[in-house]
XYZ file of N, CA and C in Angstrom:
732
model
N -10.774 10.435 13.013
C -9.638 10.064 13.455
C -8.866 8.779 14.020
N -7.544 8.906 13.983
C -7.007 7.213 13.787
C -7.094 6.547 15.069
N -8.027 5.438 15.085
C -7.843 4.337 16.216
C -6.439 4.429 16.979
N -5.875 5.172 18.102
C -4.409 5.612 18.490
C -4.077 3.963 19.497
N -4.987 2.693 18.810
C -4.082 1.220 19.058
C -4.392 0.808 18.388
N -4.883 1.170 17.136
C -4.282 0.572 15.738
C -2.420 0.333 15.185
N -1.848 -0.956 15.316
C -0.682 -0.532 15.195
C -0.525 -0.419 13.475
N 0.739 0.433 13.170
C 0.969 1.079 12.130
C 1.972 0.317 11.278
N 2.235 -0.385 10.042
C 2.963 -1.421 9.548
C 3.418 -0.296 8.750
N 4.851 0.264 8.015
C 5.842 0.353 6.223
C 6.057 -0.146 5.720
N 5.431 -0.527 4.929
C 7.210 -1.758 3.947
C 7.460 -0.382 2.455
N 8.674 -0.380 2.759
C 9.052 0.024 1.689
C 9.015 -1.289 0.188
N 8.653 -1.112 -0.307
C 8.980 -1.121 -2.332
C 6.989 -1.738 -2.294
N 6.639 -1.820 -2.436
C 5.318 -2.791 -1.865
C 4.269 -2.703 -3.092
N 3.943 -2.007 -3.539
C 3.209 -2.374 -4.073
C 3.093 -3.452 -5.056
N 4.554 -3.936 -5.302
C 4.328 -5.881 -5.840
C 5.065 -6.848 -5.121
N 5.136 -8.180 -5.809
C 6.048 -8.741 -5.145
C 5.938 -8.877 -4.131
N 6.647 -9.389 -3.038
C 7.123 -9.882 -1.665
C 7.045 -8.486 -1.027
N 7.074 -7.496 -1.320
C 6.724 -6.218 -0.086
C 4.765 -6.315 -0.173
N 3.923 -6.431 -1.161
C 2.560 -6.059 -1.422
C 2.321 -7.587 -0.306
N 2.523 -8.589 -0.501
C 2.370 -9.588 -0.094
C 2.337 -10.091 1.594
N 3.583 -8.979 2.159
C 3.433 -8.361 3.128
C 2.643 -6.982 3.768
N 2.104 -6.591 3.836
C 1.294 -5.610 3.301
C -0.027 -6.359 3.592
N -0.410 -6.894 2.173
C -1.178 -8.181 2.900
C -1.921 -8.841 3.887
N -1.074 -9.613 4.138
C -0.694 -10.098 5.385
C -0.809 -9.482 6.226
N -0.416 -8.318 6.841
C 0.091 -7.361 7.927
C -0.968 -6.621 8.115
N -1.944 -6.047 6.618
C -3.335 -6.054 7.149
C -4.375 -6.961 7.533
N -3.968 -8.234 6.777
C -5.370 -9.177 7.356
C -4.954 -9.615 9.005
N -3.814 -8.536 9.693
C -3.122 -9.552 10.743
C -3.882 -7.946 11.605
N -4.523 -7.421 11.109
C -5.131 -6.269 10.944
C -4.287 -4.608 11.341
N -3.186 -4.579 11.525
C -2.528 -3.476 10.839
C -2.680 -3.001 10.169
N -2.382 -1.251 10.410
C -2.567 -0.551 8.719
C -1.348 -0.297 8.531
N -1.661 -0.770 7.255
C -0.185 -0.598 6.510
C 0.041 0.461 5.559
N 1.065 0.729 5.423
C 1.161 2.354 4.434
C 2.101 1.325 2.927
N 1.859 1.921 1.706
C 2.553 1.127 1.421
C 3.547 1.454 0.588
N 4.740 1.594 0.842
C 5.738 2.163 0.328
C 6.344 2.528 -1.744
N 6.009 3.181 -2.422
C 6.185 3.037 -3.740
C 6.844 4.308 -3.960
N 8.003 4.361 -4.647
C 8.215 5.312 -5.989
C 6.995 5.646 -6.491
N 6.868 4.963 -7.210
C 5.788 5.487 -8.571
C 3.828 4.940 -8.034
N 3.342 6.266 -8.260
C 1.863 6.975 -7.570
C 1.194 6.329 -8.325
N 1.238 5.723 -8.877
C -0.022 4.992 -10.312
C 0.626 3.938 -9.655
N 1.818 2.822 -9.132
C 1.351 1.870 -9.527
C 0.986 1.311 -7.367
N 1.761 2.388 -6.630
C 2.325 2.438 -5.563
C -0.456 2.402 -4.566
N -0.733 3.879 -5.353
C -2.160 3.441 -4.979
C -3.038 2.827 -5.716
N -2.812 1.843 -6.406
C -3.260 0.741 -7.116
C -2.988 -0.552 -6.255
N -2.445 -0.012 -6.008
C -1.513 -1.986 -5.043
C -2.163 -1.672 -3.045
N -2.171 -0.614 -3.024
C -2.799 -0.028 -2.144
C -4.393 0.003 -2.387
N -5.258 0.380 -3.161
C -6.533 0.184 -3.496
C -6.920 -1.449 -3.297
N -5.776 -2.406 -3.942
C -6.477 -3.745 -4.096
C -6.438 -3.913 -2.682
N -5.822 -3.452 -1.699
C -6.032 -4.639 -0.226
C -7.284 -3.736 -0.097
N -7.520 -1.687 0.243
C -8.612 -1.952 0.583
C -9.989 -2.324 0.001
N -10.259 -3.372 -1.085
C -11.274 -3.828 -1.503
C -11.485 -4.682 -0.753
N -10.446 -5.574 -0.075
C -10.157 -6.443 0.039
C -10.739 -6.148 1.769
N -11.033 -5.234 2.123
C -11.762 -4.416 3.735
C -10.175 -4.434 4.495
N -9.067 -4.167 3.685
C -8.333 -3.825 4.915
C -7.269 -2.378 4.767
N -6.913 -2.076 6.260
C -6.739 -0.014 6.332
C -5.586 -0.493 5.450
N -5.206 0.318 5.185
C -4.364 0.755 3.679
C -3.867 1.874 2.931
N -2.598 2.311 3.097
C -3.117 3.335 2.575
C -1.398 3.649 1.190
N -1.461 4.083 0.247
C 0.047 4.495 -0.276
C 0.687 5.533 0.085
N 1.827 6.152 0.492
C 3.244 5.809 0.729
C 4.719 6.819 -0.284
N 3.806 7.607 -0.911
C 5.115 7.530 -1.651
C 6.129 8.009 -1.350
N 6.964 7.394 -1.615
C 8.515 7.314 -0.654
C 9.197 6.531 -1.237
N 10.713 7.041 -2.618
C 11.920 6.490 -3.683
C 13.450 6.675 -1.909
N 13.811 5.581 -1.976
C 14.810 5.552 -1.029
C 15.425 5.730 -1.738
N 15.878 6.198 -2.643
C 16.901 6.423 -3.461
C 16.800 8.269 -3.606
N 15.751 7.947 -3.126
C 15.896 9.901 -2.923
C 15.159 11.023 -1.265
N 16.043 11.164 -0.588
C 16.393 11.658 1.146
C 15.041 12.752 0.532
N 14.361 13.301 -0.137
C 13.572 13.995 0.592
C 11.866 14.035 0.258
N 11.467 12.640 -0.526
C 10.797 12.159 -0.024
C 10.414 11.344 0.859
N 11.952 10.459 1.722
C 12.243 10.244 3.153
C 11.715 10.779 3.926
N 12.465 11.685 4.313
C 12.023 12.933 5.189
C 10.296 13.135 4.883
N 9.720 13.443 3.887
C 7.527 13.531 3.411
C 7.390 12.906 4.454
N 7.983 10.942 3.417
C 7.384 10.306 4.068
C 7.377 10.048 5.931
N 8.404 10.221 6.009
C 8.181 10.472 7.610
C 7.844 11.482 9.121
N 7.985 12.891 7.485
C 6.349 14.143 8.211
C 5.376 13.173 7.959
N 5.197 12.901 7.113
C 3.531 12.370 6.537
C 3.130 10.956 8.097
N 4.120 10.140 8.578
C 3.508 9.065 9.451
C 3.734 9.944 10.891
N 4.257 10.903 10.985
C 4.376 11.652 12.972
C 2.993 12.574 12.447
N 2.224 12.919 11.288
C 2.055 13.395 11.687
C 0.307 13.377 12.135
N 0.279 12.163 10.800
C -1.467 11.273 10.776
C -1.191 10.188 12.557
N -0.259 9.233 12.603
C -0.561 8.489 13.674
C 0.781 8.534 14.972
N 1.586 9.627 14.680
C 2.328 10.024 16.084
C 3.446 8.479 16.321
N 3.316 7.893 15.642
C 3.991 6.067 15.898
C 4.787 6.015 14.618
N 5.041 4.968 14.447
C 5.890 3.991 13.981
C 5.720 2.554 14.285
N 5.087 1.256 14.450
C 5.094 0.332 15.136
C 5.942 -0.265 14.459
N 5.973 -0.859 12.521
C 6.501 -2.001 12.311
C 7.358 -1.209 10.857
N 8.332 -1.343 10.751
C 9.076 -0.761 9.555
C 9.834 -2.470 9.158
N 10.240 -2.311 7.616
C 9.462 -3.564 6.939
C 10.639 -2.826 5.731
N 12.176 -3.313 5.642
C 12.841 -2.407 4.725
C 12.595 -3.008 3.853
N 11.957 -3.299 2.262
C 11.784 -4.610 1.420
C 12.429 -3.949 0.411
N 12.237 -2.491 0.104
C 12.992 -2.195 -1.688
C 14.451 -2.751 -2.013
N 14.264 -3.578 -3.096
C 15.342 -3.648 -3.487
C 15.536 -3.624 -4.626
N 17.326 -3.256 -5.619
C 17.484 -3.471 -7.134
C 18.447 -4.534 -7.195
N 18.312 -4.712 -7.802
C 19.585 -5.889 -8.969
C 19.797 -4.855 -10.615
N 20.998 -4.721 -11.039
C 21.092 -3.802 -11.986
C 21.704 -5.154 -12.908
N 21.672 -5.573 -14.341
C 22.433 -6.258 -15.021
C 23.420 -5.564 -15.642
N 24.109 -4.850 -15.149
C 26.004 -4.496 -15.276
C 26.224 -5.048 -14.010
N 25.790 -5.670 -12.858
C 26.241 -6.418 -11.685
C 27.691 -7.282 -12.121
N 27.761 -8.229 -11.518
C 28.729 -8.820 -11.411
C 29.649 -9.995 -10.796
N 30.025 -10.801 -11.920
C 31.220 -11.560 -10.382
C 32.546 -9.500 -10.541
N 33.392 -9.982 -9.155
C 34.330 -8.308 -8.751
C 35.696 -8.413 -9.767
N 36.076 -9.639 -10.619
C 36.540 -8.560 -12.026
C 36.031 -7.926 -13.282
N 34.822 -8.548 -13.438
C 33.423 -7.571 -14.436
C 32.999 -6.656 -13.590
N 32.509 -6.819 -12.813
C 31.265 -5.544 -12.432
C 31.665 -4.436 -12.985
N 30.870 -3.107 -13.479
C 30.873 -2.565 -13.402
C 30.318 -1.537 -12.261
N 31.139 -0.833 -11.379
C 31.876 0.230 -10.547
C 30.735 1.235 -10.125
N 29.598 1.044 -11.506
C 28.550 2.693 -10.970
C 27.268 1.179 -10.674
N 27.476 0.158 -11.468
C 25.982 -0.065 -11.330
C 26.415 -1.445 -9.484
N 27.151 -1.379 -9.653
C 27.235 -1.953 -7.655
C 27.013 -0.755 -6.977
N 27.412 1.077 -7.189
C 27.290 1.448 -6.515
C 25.530 2.350 -6.251
N 24.881 1.929 -8.262
C 22.899 2.048 -7.790
C 22.615 1.316 -7.125
N 23.165 -0.009 -6.827
C 23.048 -1.248 -6.077
C 22.509 -1.332 -4.648
N 24.194 -0.090 -4.375
C 24.018 -0.028 -2.929
C 23.282 1.085 -2.446
N 23.448 1.965 -3.324
C 22.457 2.914 -2.716
C 21.219 2.349 -2.647
N 20.754 1.626 -3.201
C 18.919 1.877 -2.538
C 19.112 0.307 -1.814
N 19.293 -1.022 -2.085
C 19.959 -1.980 -0.602
C 20.398 -1.703 0.268
N 20.997 -0.619 0.882
C 22.116 -0.272 2.058
C 21.630 1.733 2.006
N 22.146 2.153 1.187
C 22.033 2.846 1.668
C 20.539 3.632 1.968
N 19.841 3.205 1.149
C 17.933 3.166 1.133
C 17.698 3.139 2.381
N 17.794 1.647 2.652
C 17.054 0.950 3.733
C 17.985 2.324 5.220
N 19.639 2.100 5.805
C 20.139 3.072 6.378
C 18.842 4.710 6.608
N 18.523 4.997 5.840
C 18.592 6.814 5.706
C 16.852 6.458 5.800
N 16.264 6.215 5.989
C 14.610 5.519 6.007
C 15.024 5.054 7.511
N 15.633 3.921 7.883
C 15.752 3.134 8.794
C 15.416 4.851 9.939
N 16.427 5.569 10.194
C 17.302 7.095 10.404
C 15.432 7.923 10.383
N 15.357 7.880 9.943
C 13.967 8.365 9.377
C 12.847 8.533 9.880
N 12.928 7.332 10.515
C 11.538 6.540 11.453
C 12.073 6.034 12.526
N 13.067 6.628 12.628
C 13.753 5.878 14.291
C 12.905 6.492 15.298
N 12.849 7.821 15.415
C 12.043 8.725 16.479
C 9.990 8.140 16.383
N 9.922 7.285 15.323
C 8.687 7.136 15.101
C 8.333 5.750 16.336
N 9.743 5.204 15.642
C 9.749 3.001 16.211
C 9.772 3.849 17.269
N 10.120 4.887 18.083
C 10.905 4.815 19.789
C 9.315 5.138 20.522
N 8.080 6.098 19.553
C 6.975 6.001 19.546
C 6.041 5.141 20.601
N 6.636 4.091 19.454
C 6.209 2.945 19.502
C 6.120 2.160 20.961
N 5.835 1.066 21.547
C 5.790 -0.072 22.895
C 6.477 -1.063 22.351
N 6.501 -1.695 20.429
C 6.381 -2.579 20.795
C 6.900 -2.305 19.327
N 8.012 -1.053 19.200
C 8.753 -1.295 17.687
C 9.274 -2.839 17.285
N 8.848 -2.839 15.330
C 10.136 -4.218 14.315
C 10.303 -3.188 13.987
N 12.012 -3.662 13.754
C 12.128 -3.272 12.494
C 12.578 -5.114 11.530
N 12.170 -5.270 10.257
C 12.422 -6.224 9.587
C 13.585 -5.901 8.361
N 14.470 -5.732 8.253
C 15.811 -6.298 6.685
C 15.297 -6.954 5.937
N 14.588 -6.629 4.213
C 13.940 -7.645 3.599
C 16.361 -8.841 3.053
N 16.425 -9.403 3.375
C 18.015 -9.088 3.230
C 17.922 -10.405 2.532
N 19.150 -11.545 2.092
C 18.946 -12.512 1.292
C 20.165 -14.014 1.499
N 19.567 -15.073 1.141
C 21.001 -15.721 1.687
C 22.346 -15.674 0.338
N 22.031 -14.825 -0.099
C 23.397 -13.943 -1.451
C 24.153 -13.381 -0.133
N 23.448 -12.585 1.139
C 23.949 -11.876 2.089
C 25.271 -12.834 2.663
N 24.571 -13.582 2.549
C 25.780 -14.932 3.646
C 27.596 -14.421 3.984
N 27.841 -14.230 4.716
C 29.300 -15.010 4.181
C 29.893 -16.055 4.384
N 29.240 -16.309 5.057
C 29.462 -18.071 5.003
C 29.176 -18.976 3.791
N 28.280 -18.462 3.721
C 27.506 -18.959 2.188
C 27.835 -19.236 0.610
N 28.786 -17.395 1.119
C 29.093 -17.492 -0.081
C 30.702 -18.015 0.151
N 31.108 -17.773 1.231
C 31.745 -18.936 1.019
C 33.021 -20.717 0.863
N 31.785 -20.776 0.683
C 31.078 -22.796 1.362
C 31.420 -22.535 -0.231
N 31.629 -23.763 -0.512
C 31.800 -24.024 -2.904
C 30.125 -25.688 -3.123
N 30.147 -25.605 -1.010
C 28.628 -26.656 -1.855
C 27.328 -26.227 -1.414
N 27.753 -24.978 -0.832
C 26.389 -24.025 -0.602
C 25.805 -24.171 -2.320
N 24.404 -23.935 -2.501
C 23.938 -23.777 -3.803
C 24.141 -22.385 -3.620
N 24.065 -21.084 -3.880
C 25.278 -19.723 -3.492
C 26.404 -19.909 -4.358
N 26.559 -20.911 -4.703
C 28.229 -20.782 -4.646
C 28.479 -20.357 -5.495
N 27.841 -20.358 -7.212
C 28.377 -19.619 -8.606
C 27.475 -19.211 -8.152
N 26.738 -18.002 -7.714
C 25.581 -16.487 -8.124
C 27.143 -15.803 -7.573
N 28.001 -15.015 -8.372
C 29.365 -14.053 -7.402
C 28.599 -12.991 -8.458
N 28.225 -12.348 -7.400
C 27.566 -10.827 -7.822
C 27.286 -9.890 -7.430
N 28.872 -9.267 -6.840
C 29.426 -8.526 -5.624
C 28.546 -7.291 -5.109
N 28.154 -5.914 -5.982
C 27.028 -4.967 -6.163
C 25.927 -5.898 -5.029
N 25.255 -7.039 -5.115
C 24.262 -7.194 -4.701
C 24.532 -8.085 -4.117
N 24.780 -9.231 -3.648
C 25.380 -9.892 -2.785
C 26.608 -9.091 -1.092
N 26.642 -8.239 -1.935
C 27.561 -6.995 -0.769
C 26.691 -6.603 -0.063
N 26.481 -5.965 -0.973
C 25.093 -5.037 0.168
C 24.491 -5.771 0.822
N 23.652 -6.588 -0.035
C 23.079 -7.659 0.978
C 23.817 -7.839 2.812
N 24.661 -8.660 2.453
C 26.110 -8.611 3.279
C 25.793 -7.192 4.305
N 25.800 -6.010 3.554
C 25.750 -4.433 4.494
C 24.707 -4.008 4.843
N 23.838 -5.544 5.485
C 21.776 -4.830 4.438
C 22.530 -5.617 6.243
N 22.904 -7.237 6.193
C 23.122 -7.835 7.801
C 23.600 -7.121 9.015
N 24.683 -6.324 8.771
C 25.517 -5.400 9.976
C 24.575 -4.704 10.331
N 23.377 -3.879 9.177
C 23.065 -3.008 9.448
C 21.851 -3.396 10.839
N 21.580 -4.520 10.614
C 20.836 -5.777 11.334
C 21.811 -5.572 12.462
N 22.128 -6.225 12.850
C 23.312 -6.955 13.720
C 23.717 -5.531 15.047
N 24.487 -4.267 14.194
C 24.554 -2.721 14.634
C 23.558 -2.493 15.207
N 22.168 -1.702 14.791
C 20.905 -2.012 14.989
C 20.551 -2.378 16.425
N 20.147 -3.746 16.301
C 20.285 -4.212 17.583
C 20.536 -4.389 18.628
N 22.318 -4.197 18.257
C 22.074 -3.283 19.702
C 22.675 -2.501 20.283
N 22.426 -1.738 19.264
C 21.898 0.322 20.001
C 21.051 -0.059 20.214
N 19.812 -0.195 19.949
C 17.813 -0.482 20.743
C 17.755 -1.377 21.434
N 18.771 -2.364 21.947
C 19.270 -3.737 22.815
C 17.937 -3.003 23.710
N 17.887 -2.236 24.297
C 17.288 -1.628 25.635
C 15.843 -0.786 25.820
N 15.436 -0.661 23.958
C 14.614 0.170 24.040
C 12.833 -0.303 23.265
N 13.284 -2.001 23.386
C 12.151 -2.548 23.123
C 11.452 -2.826 21.491
N 12.857 -2.296 20.775
C 12.724 -2.641 18.920
C 13.219 -4.058 19.007
N 12.270 -4.706 17.883
C 13.349 -5.550 17.508
C 13.642 -5.757 16.302
N 14.562 -5.791 15.843
C 15.535 -6.447 14.570
C 16.407 -7.746 14.093
N 15.466 -7.196 12.453
C 15.747 -8.990 12.124
C 16.329 -8.817 10.876
N 16.683 -9.938 10.585
C 17.449 -10.381 8.811
C 16.085 -11.025 8.410
N 15.477 -10.616 7.819
C 15.244 -11.961 7.266
C 15.282 -12.922 5.507
N 15.758 -13.573 5.622
C 15.687 -13.835 3.785
C 14.855 -14.649 3.186
N 14.006 -14.414 2.722
C 12.621 -14.945 0.927
C 13.177 -15.910 0.745
N 14.451 -16.784 0.646
C 15.281 -17.820 -0.598
C 14.931 -17.246 -1.588
N 14.459 -17.818 -2.565
C 14.946 -18.291 -4.068
C 12.989 -17.764 -4.181
N 13.316 -16.215 -4.579
C 10.768 -16.464 -5.139
C 11.285 -16.066 -6.461
N 10.264 -16.220 -7.104
C 9.539 -15.641 -7.974
C 8.607 -14.695 -8.037
N 10.714 -13.966 -8.862
C 8.919 -12.497 -8.556
C 9.881 -11.725 -9.513
N 9.796 -10.396 -9.562
C 10.481 -9.405 -11.222
C 11.953 -9.245 -11.146
N 12.313 -9.580 -10.096
C 13.144 -9.362 -9.487
C 14.731 -9.829 -10.412
N 14.294 -11.431 -10.513
C 14.288 -12.469 -10.986
C 14.110 -13.140 -12.309
N 13.402 -12.715 -12.705
C 12.257 -12.636 -13.721
C 11.974 -13.500 -13.869
N 11.091 -14.176 -12.108
C 10.182 -15.455 -11.721
C 10.949 -16.250 -12.356
N 12.179 -16.324 -12.441
C 12.647 -18.029 -12.268
C 12.653 -18.581 -10.782
N 11.893 -18.115 -9.405
C 12.634 -18.521 -7.980
C 11.662 -20.078 -8.570
N 11.797 -20.514 -7.102
C 11.322 -22.145 -7.038
C 10.657 -21.718 -6.392
N 10.592 -20.780 -5.245
C 9.223 -20.799 -4.494
C 8.131 -19.500 -4.860
N 7.264 -19.570 -4.079
C 5.833 -18.788 -4.443
C 5.658 -17.148 -3.678
N 5.413 -16.649 -3.903
C 5.337 -15.101 -4.075
C 5.069 -15.108 -2.069
N 3.825 -15.902 -1.660
C 4.479 -16.476 -0.795
C 4.520 -17.118 0.612
N 5.326 -18.404 0.282
C 6.347 -19.075 0.481
C 7.920 -17.806 1.191
N 8.187 -17.053 0.338
C 9.080 -16.280 0.221
C 8.756 -14.948 1.356
N 8.204 -14.180 1.350
C 6.732 -13.195 2.643
C 6.692 -14.190 3.997
N 6.719 -15.158 4.602
C 6.314 -15.761 5.254
C 7.502 -15.869 6.395
N 9.033 -15.259 6.108
C 9.557 -14.987 7.711
C 9.677 -13.889 8.072
N 8.898 -12.743 6.947
C 9.066 -11.310 6.907
C 7.892 -10.500 8.125
N 7.555 -11.468 7.793
C 6.315 -11.748 8.225
C 6.055 -12.167 9.451
N 6.654 -13.498 9.961
C 6.485 -14.174 10.877
C 7.929 -12.608 12.636
N 8.197 -11.903 11.217
C 9.452 -11.606 11.838
C 9.005 -9.545 12.736
N 7.943 -9.167 11.827
C 7.157 -8.303 11.980
C 6.248 -8.768 12.701
N 6.017 -9.297 13.483
C 4.646 -9.759 14.425
C 4.927 -10.219 15.698
N 6.925 -10.330 15.968
C 7.344 -10.894 16.841
C 6.269 -10.832 17.985
N 6.744 -11.661 19.139
C 6.002 -11.310 20.287
C 7.152 -9.892 21.457
N 6.509 -9.728 22.406
C 7.447 -9.230 23.215
C 8.422 -9.814 23.538
N 8.045 -11.204 24.216
C 9.349 -11.919 24.652
C 10.156 -12.550 23.660
N 10.619 -12.457 22.220
C 11.547 -12.372 21.673
C 12.717 -12.526 21.583
N 13.935 -12.546 20.941
C 14.570 -12.589 20.631
C 15.055 -11.367 19.806
N 16.896 -10.514 19.315
C 17.086 -9.654 18.693
C 18.096 -9.965 17.768
N 18.237 -9.283 16.850
C 19.461 -9.512 16.599
C 19.736 -10.758 15.505
N 18.387 -11.258 14.262
C 18.993 -12.673 14.112
C 18.602 -12.112 12.792
N 19.424 -13.938 11.973
C 18.909 -13.336 10.394
C 18.675 -14.894 10.098
N 17.341 -15.431 9.902
C 16.714 -16.067 9.489
C 15.823 -15.995 7.614
N 14.768 -17.563 7.799
C 14.477 -17.607 6.821
C 12.990 -18.701 6.761
N 12.540 -18.808 6.559
C 11.255 -20.380 7.225
C 11.827 -20.861 7.854
N 12.834 -21.318 7.034
C 13.254 -22.968 7.473
C 14.128 -22.283 8.859
N 14.623 -21.736 8.949
C 15.390 -21.433 10.207
C 16.924 -20.806 10.067
N 17.596 -20.156 11.240
C 18.279 -19.710 11.552
C 19.062 -19.728 9.821
N 19.922 -18.396 9.487
C 20.953 -18.499 8.651
C 21.970 -18.037 8.929
N 23.088 -18.976 8.135
C 24.503 -18.844 8.752
C 24.948 -17.318 8.652
N 25.441 -16.311 9.620
C 26.138 -14.690 9.298
C 27.562 -14.963 7.341
């Protein structure tokens, strides 16, 4: 029998990097963590690592680019837990054929959007009935400072040189999802936020980031555990608000 009082969190793309650290920290906070991953072997291995540390961690097969796995994951959570308390839309990709608007491969841009935006949207839609069954639902969309229109437009910004149209635009679209969903759910008790991890050393950037995984996961963890009186609809990093 499941403990009906124990909060349940789903983290997509959780078998490594920031997603795994978010899952570990939420497990440490006492939540049941569902590690969403498209590769069953890697997902189960990651979940076992957390179980070996004493956390309640389960692998959940979900490929955010495959609708059938999203529907099956929602059905599994509904059957076992009846609700979902925290959704962290962390799964994301880059594509080497992406680049500046004048030269980016359009197919690559579509592939990036399929995971980074459409995948997050579809997962959110599938999980919303379960989140609404929670007394304190939380949705955290793992975005990027590269998704900020203000920072992209500022020639003095550290992001000024990084004009990767597919990735940047997909994160800007994810931020729009945050804004609109926060408004739509404003009376449902569900807090929705975008988290900017900062330039973190992960496989996504060839481990070239200047922050540790722990630093990069910090804001996502904080937003996932927000109290009931916290605001909704924000965009922030561990250093504070990020301009839209």
